[in-house]
Amino acid sequence: MPVISFSVNGTEERIEVHDDVPLLWVLRDRLGLMGTKYGCGVGVCGSCTIHVDGGAVRSCITPAASLEGRRVLTIEGLGGSAGGLHPLQQAWLDEDVSQCGFCQPGQLMTAAALLAGNKEPSDDDIDAAMGDVVCRCGTYLRIRRAIHRAAGNGASS
């Protein structure tokens, strides 16, 4: 079984893992990072979205063995090492986005990747970036408002 070394939320990790184990299960079961959610298991719903080297990826279909030397950011690390709220997280609260909350880690991580590459997204930009992260509660308009709010507060990560 290969051993991989990678960074998770700024902490260096070294883990022995089979080639076919998805990153989601390493994060949840091996590292105890329960914020990343299991939804569909096939990379469609977006609940498991995290960042790898700054880009949004679906952790349920990303082999953990492919992470050698890479940087992973999960919802637990989004606010930074001081443990505060990221501007997106604050905007989520201000706009009362969450209902059930299940999809929110994936929504937030997808939105953070969007703002990292586009500091002033239009509604169309937001809809295109967020359109495949499923929210069963239907809070899409609040999500869009929260992203605009966070962009106005200088959010990028």
mmCIF file of C-alpha atoms in Angstrom:
data_model
loop_
_atom_site.group_PDB
_atom_site.id
_atom_site.type_symbol
_atom_site.label_atom_id
_atom_site.label_comp_id
_atom_site.label_asym_id
_atom_site.label_seq_id
_atom_site.Cartn_x
_atom_site.Cartn_y
_atom_site.Cartn_z
ATOM 1 C CA MET A 1 0.000 0.000 0.000
ATOM 2 C CA PRO A 2 1.501 3.363 -1.021
ATOM 3 C CA VAL A 3 2.226 6.126 1.482
ATOM 4 C CA ILE A 4 1.288 9.629 0.400
ATOM 5 C CA SER A 5 2.398 12.946 1.833
ATOM 6 C CA PHE A 6 0.242 15.996 1.346
ATOM 7 C CA SER A 7 -0.957 19.108 3.163
ATOM 8 C CA VAL A 8 -4.483 19.372 4.586
ATOM 9 C CA ASN A 9 -5.528 22.796 5.853
ATOM 10 C CA GLY A 10 -1.856 23.696 6.290
ATOM 11 C CA THR A 11 -0.913 20.540 8.218
ATOM 12 C CA GLU A 12 1.415 18.028 6.629
ATOM 13 C CA GLU A 13 -0.054 14.527 6.559
ATOM 14 C CA ARG A 14 1.523 11.186 5.720
ATOM 15 C CA ILE A 15 -0.957 8.380 5.160
ATOM 16 C CA GLU A 16 -0.827 4.824 3.909
ATOM 17 C CA VAL A 17 -3.722 4.331 1.511
ATOM 18 C CA HIS A 18 -4.861 1.943 -1.219
ATOM 19 C CA ASP A 19 -4.829 3.349 -4.765
ATOM 20 C CA ASP A 20 -8.613 3.240 -5.120
ATOM 21 C CA VAL A 21 -9.640 4.952 -1.844
ATOM 22 C CA PRO A 22 -11.416 8.263 -2.484
ATOM 23 C CA LEU A 23 -10.049 11.353 -0.770
ATOM 24 C CA LEU A 24 -13.439 11.901 0.905
ATOM 25 C CA TRP A 25 -12.973 8.813 3.062
ATOM 26 C CA VAL A 26 -9.408 9.711 3.986
ATOM 27 C CA LEU A 27 -10.587 13.154 5.112
ATOM 28 C CA ARG A 28 -13.554 11.830 7.106
ATOM 29 C CA ASP A 29 -12.417 8.435 8.377
ATOM 30 C CA ARG A 30 -8.666 8.835 8.715
ATOM 31 C CA LEU A 31 -8.284 12.545 9.513
ATOM 32 C CA GLY A 32 -11.579 13.150 11.329
ATOM 33 C CA LEU A 33 -12.542 16.095 9.093
ATOM 34 C CA MET A 34 -16.289 15.556 9.033
ATOM 35 C CA GLY A 35 -17.292 18.817 7.327
ATOM 36 C CA THR A 36 -16.893 17.412 3.833
ATOM 37 C CA LYS A 37 -20.106 15.539 3.114
ATOM 38 C CA TYR A 38 -20.908 12.347 1.232
ATOM 39 C CA GLY A 39 -23.831 12.908 -1.104
ATOM 40 C CA CYS A 40 -24.009 10.933 -4.317
ATOM 41 C CA GLY A 41 -20.623 9.184 -4.424
ATOM 42 C CA VAL A 42 -20.225 9.798 -8.159
ATOM 43 C CA GLY A 43 -19.134 13.459 -8.288
ATOM 44 C CA VAL A 44 -22.479 14.876 -9.376
ATOM 45 C CA CYS A 45 -24.076 16.602 -6.355
ATOM 46 C CA GLY A 46 -21.098 18.670 -5.135
ATOM 47 C CA SER A 47 -21.549 18.062 -1.390
ATOM 48 C CA CYS A 48 -18.005 16.706 -1.180
ATOM 49 C CA THR A 49 -16.294 19.663 -2.893
ATOM 50 C CA ILE A 50 -12.903 20.671 -1.474
ATOM 51 C CA HIS A 51 -9.881 22.481 -2.939
ATOM 52 C CA VAL A 52 -6.769 20.790 -4.269
ATOM 53 C CA ASP A 53 -3.979 23.243 -5.073
ATOM 54 C CA GLY A 54 -6.581 26.033 -5.101
ATOM 55 C CA GLY A 55 -9.093 24.431 -7.465
ATOM 56 C CA ALA A 56 -12.457 22.938 -6.560
ATOM 57 C CA VAL A 57 -12.618 19.137 -6.871
ATOM 58 C CA ARG A 58 -15.095 16.445 -5.905
ATOM 59 C CA SER A 59 -13.428 14.426 -3.166
ATOM 60 C CA CYS A 60 -15.739 11.423 -3.582
ATOM 61 C CA ILE A 61 -14.174 10.633 -6.976
ATOM 62 C CA THR A 62 -10.618 11.907 -6.369
ATOM 63 C CA PRO A 63 -8.246 9.060 -5.507
ATOM 64 C CA ALA A 64 -6.359 9.930 -2.339
ATOM 65 C CA ALA A 65 -3.253 8.320 -3.839
ATOM 66 C CA SER A 66 -3.173 11.128 -6.468
ATOM 67 C CA LEU A 67 -2.453 13.782 -3.827
ATOM 68 C CA GLU A 68 1.257 13.244 -3.315
ATOM 69 C CA GLY A 69 2.827 16.660 -2.631
ATOM 70 C CA ARG A 70 -0.424 18.567 -3.120
ATOM 71 C CA ARG A 71 -2.330 21.078 -0.956
ATOM 72 C CA VAL A 72 -5.860 20.246 0.202
ATOM 73 C CA LEU A 73 -8.238 22.756 1.766
ATOM 74 C CA THR A 74 -11.480 21.615 3.389
ATOM 75 C CA ILE A 75 -14.356 23.557 4.902
ATOM 76 C CA GLU A 76 -12.609 23.256 8.287
ATOM 77 C CA GLY A 77 -9.664 25.277 6.946
ATOM 78 C CA LEU A 78 -11.582 27.833 4.884
ATOM 79 C CA GLY A 79 -11.479 30.487 7.620
ATOM 80 C CA GLY A 80 -7.701 30.201 7.943
ATOM 81 C CA SER A 81 -5.414 29.109 10.738
ATOM 82 C CA ALA A 82 -6.848 31.621 13.224
ATOM 83 C CA GLY A 83 -10.154 29.741 13.079
ATOM 84 C CA GLY A 84 -12.244 32.778 12.176
ATOM 85 C CA LEU A 85 -14.938 32.962 9.559
ATOM 86 C CA HIS A 86 -14.092 33.396 5.905
ATOM 87 C CA PRO A 87 -16.030 36.321 4.349
ATOM 88 C CA LEU A 88 -18.145 33.746 2.508
ATOM 89 C CA GLN A 89 -19.074 32.025 5.752
ATOM 90 C CA GLN A 90 -20.063 35.374 7.254
ATOM 91 C CA ALA A 91 -22.082 36.230 4.148
ATOM 92 C CA TRP A 92 -23.831 32.841 4.409
ATOM 93 C CA LEU A 93 -24.887 33.776 7.934
ATOM 94 C CA ASP A 94 -25.857 37.332 6.975
ATOM 95 C CA GLU A 95 -28.023 36.098 4.084
ATOM 96 C CA ASP A 96 -29.495 33.217 6.109
ATOM 97 C CA VAL A 97 -28.520 30.781 3.356
ATOM 98 C CA SER A 98 -28.620 27.477 5.199
ATOM 99 C CA GLN A 99 -31.726 25.491 5.849
ATOM 100 C CA CYS A 100 -30.753 21.854 6.310
ATOM 101 C CA GLY A 101 -27.077 22.738 5.803
ATOM 102 C CA PHE A 102 -26.039 19.441 4.226
ATOM 103 C CA CYS A 103 -24.777 20.874 0.930
ATOM 104 C CA GLN A 104 -23.308 24.019 2.440
ATOM 105 C CA PRO A 105 -19.666 22.869 2.783
ATOM 106 C CA GLY A 106 -19.657 22.021 -0.935
ATOM 107 C CA GLN A 107 -21.447 25.262 -1.798
ATOM 108 C CA LEU A 108 -18.967 27.328 0.227
ATOM 109 C CA MET A 109 -15.901 25.591 -1.201
ATOM 110 C CA THR A 110 -17.207 26.000 -4.753
ATOM 111 C CA ALA A 111 -17.962 29.677 -4.113
ATOM 112 C CA ALA A 112 -14.501 30.223 -2.624
ATOM 113 C CA ALA A 113 -12.880 28.757 -5.745
ATOM 114 C CA LEU A 114 -15.048 31.031 -7.888
ATOM 115 C CA LEU A 115 -14.050 34.160 -5.947
ATOM 116 C CA ALA A 116 -10.390 33.185 -5.992
ATOM 117 C CA GLY A 117 -10.481 33.429 -9.783
ATOM 118 C CA ASN A 118 -13.142 36.109 -10.230
ATOM 119 C CA LYS A 119 -13.250 38.913 -7.671
ATOM 120 C CA GLU A 120 -16.449 40.476 -9.074
ATOM 121 C CA PRO A 121 -18.611 37.686 -10.499
ATOM 122 C CA SER A 122 -21.839 38.485 -12.317
ATOM 123 C CA ASP A 123 -25.044 36.555 -11.687
ATOM 124 C CA ASP A 124 -24.250 34.500 -14.791
ATOM 125 C CA ASP A 125 -20.729 33.745 -13.495
ATOM 126 C CA ILE A 126 -22.150 32.617 -10.161
ATOM 127 C CA ASP A 127 -24.865 30.521 -11.773
ATOM 128 C CA ALA A 128 -22.326 28.832 -14.054
ATOM 129 C CA ALA A 129 -19.924 28.045 -11.206
ATOM 130 C CA MET A 130 -22.552 26.983 -8.696
ATOM 131 C CA GLY A 131 -25.067 25.349 -11.023
ATOM 132 C CA ASP A 132 -24.004 21.774 -10.442
ATOM 133 C CA VAL A 133 -23.870 21.888 -6.638
ATOM 134 C CA VAL A 134 -27.250 20.568 -5.601
ATOM 135 C CA CYS A 135 -29.243 22.273 -2.826
ATOM 136 C CA ARG A 136 -32.389 20.309 -2.096
ATOM 137 C CA CYS A 137 -33.750 23.194 -0.008
ATOM 138 C CA GLY A 138 -33.540 25.504 -3.041
ATOM 139 C CA THR A 139 -31.655 28.410 -1.470
ATOM 140 C CA TYR A 140 -29.943 29.307 -4.739
ATOM 141 C CA LEU A 141 -30.996 32.973 -4.718
ATOM 142 C CA ARG A 142 -29.669 33.409 -1.176
ATOM 143 C CA ILE A 143 -26.453 31.655 -2.191
ATOM 144 C CA ARG A 144 -26.054 34.096 -5.086
ATOM 145 C CA ARG A 145 -26.664 37.091 -2.761
ATOM 146 C CA ALA A 146 -24.146 35.744 -0.259
ATOM 147 C CA ILE A 147 -21.484 35.371 -2.945
ATOM 148 C CA HIS A 148 -22.059 38.947 -4.092
ATOM 149 C CA ARG A 149 -21.878 40.104 -0.453
ATOM 150 C CA ALA A 150 -18.630 38.241 0.139
ATOM 151 C CA ALA A 151 -17.139 39.591 -3.105
ATOM 152 C CA GLY A 152 -17.896 43.086 -1.849
ATOM 153 C CA ASN A 153 -16.016 42.275 1.358
ATOM 154 C CA GLY A 154 -12.858 41.243 -0.484
ATOM 155 C CA ALA A 155 -13.295 37.482 -0.225
ATOM 156 C CA SER A 156 -10.719 35.322 -1.981
ATOM 157 C CA SER A 157 -9.017 32.147 -0.935
#
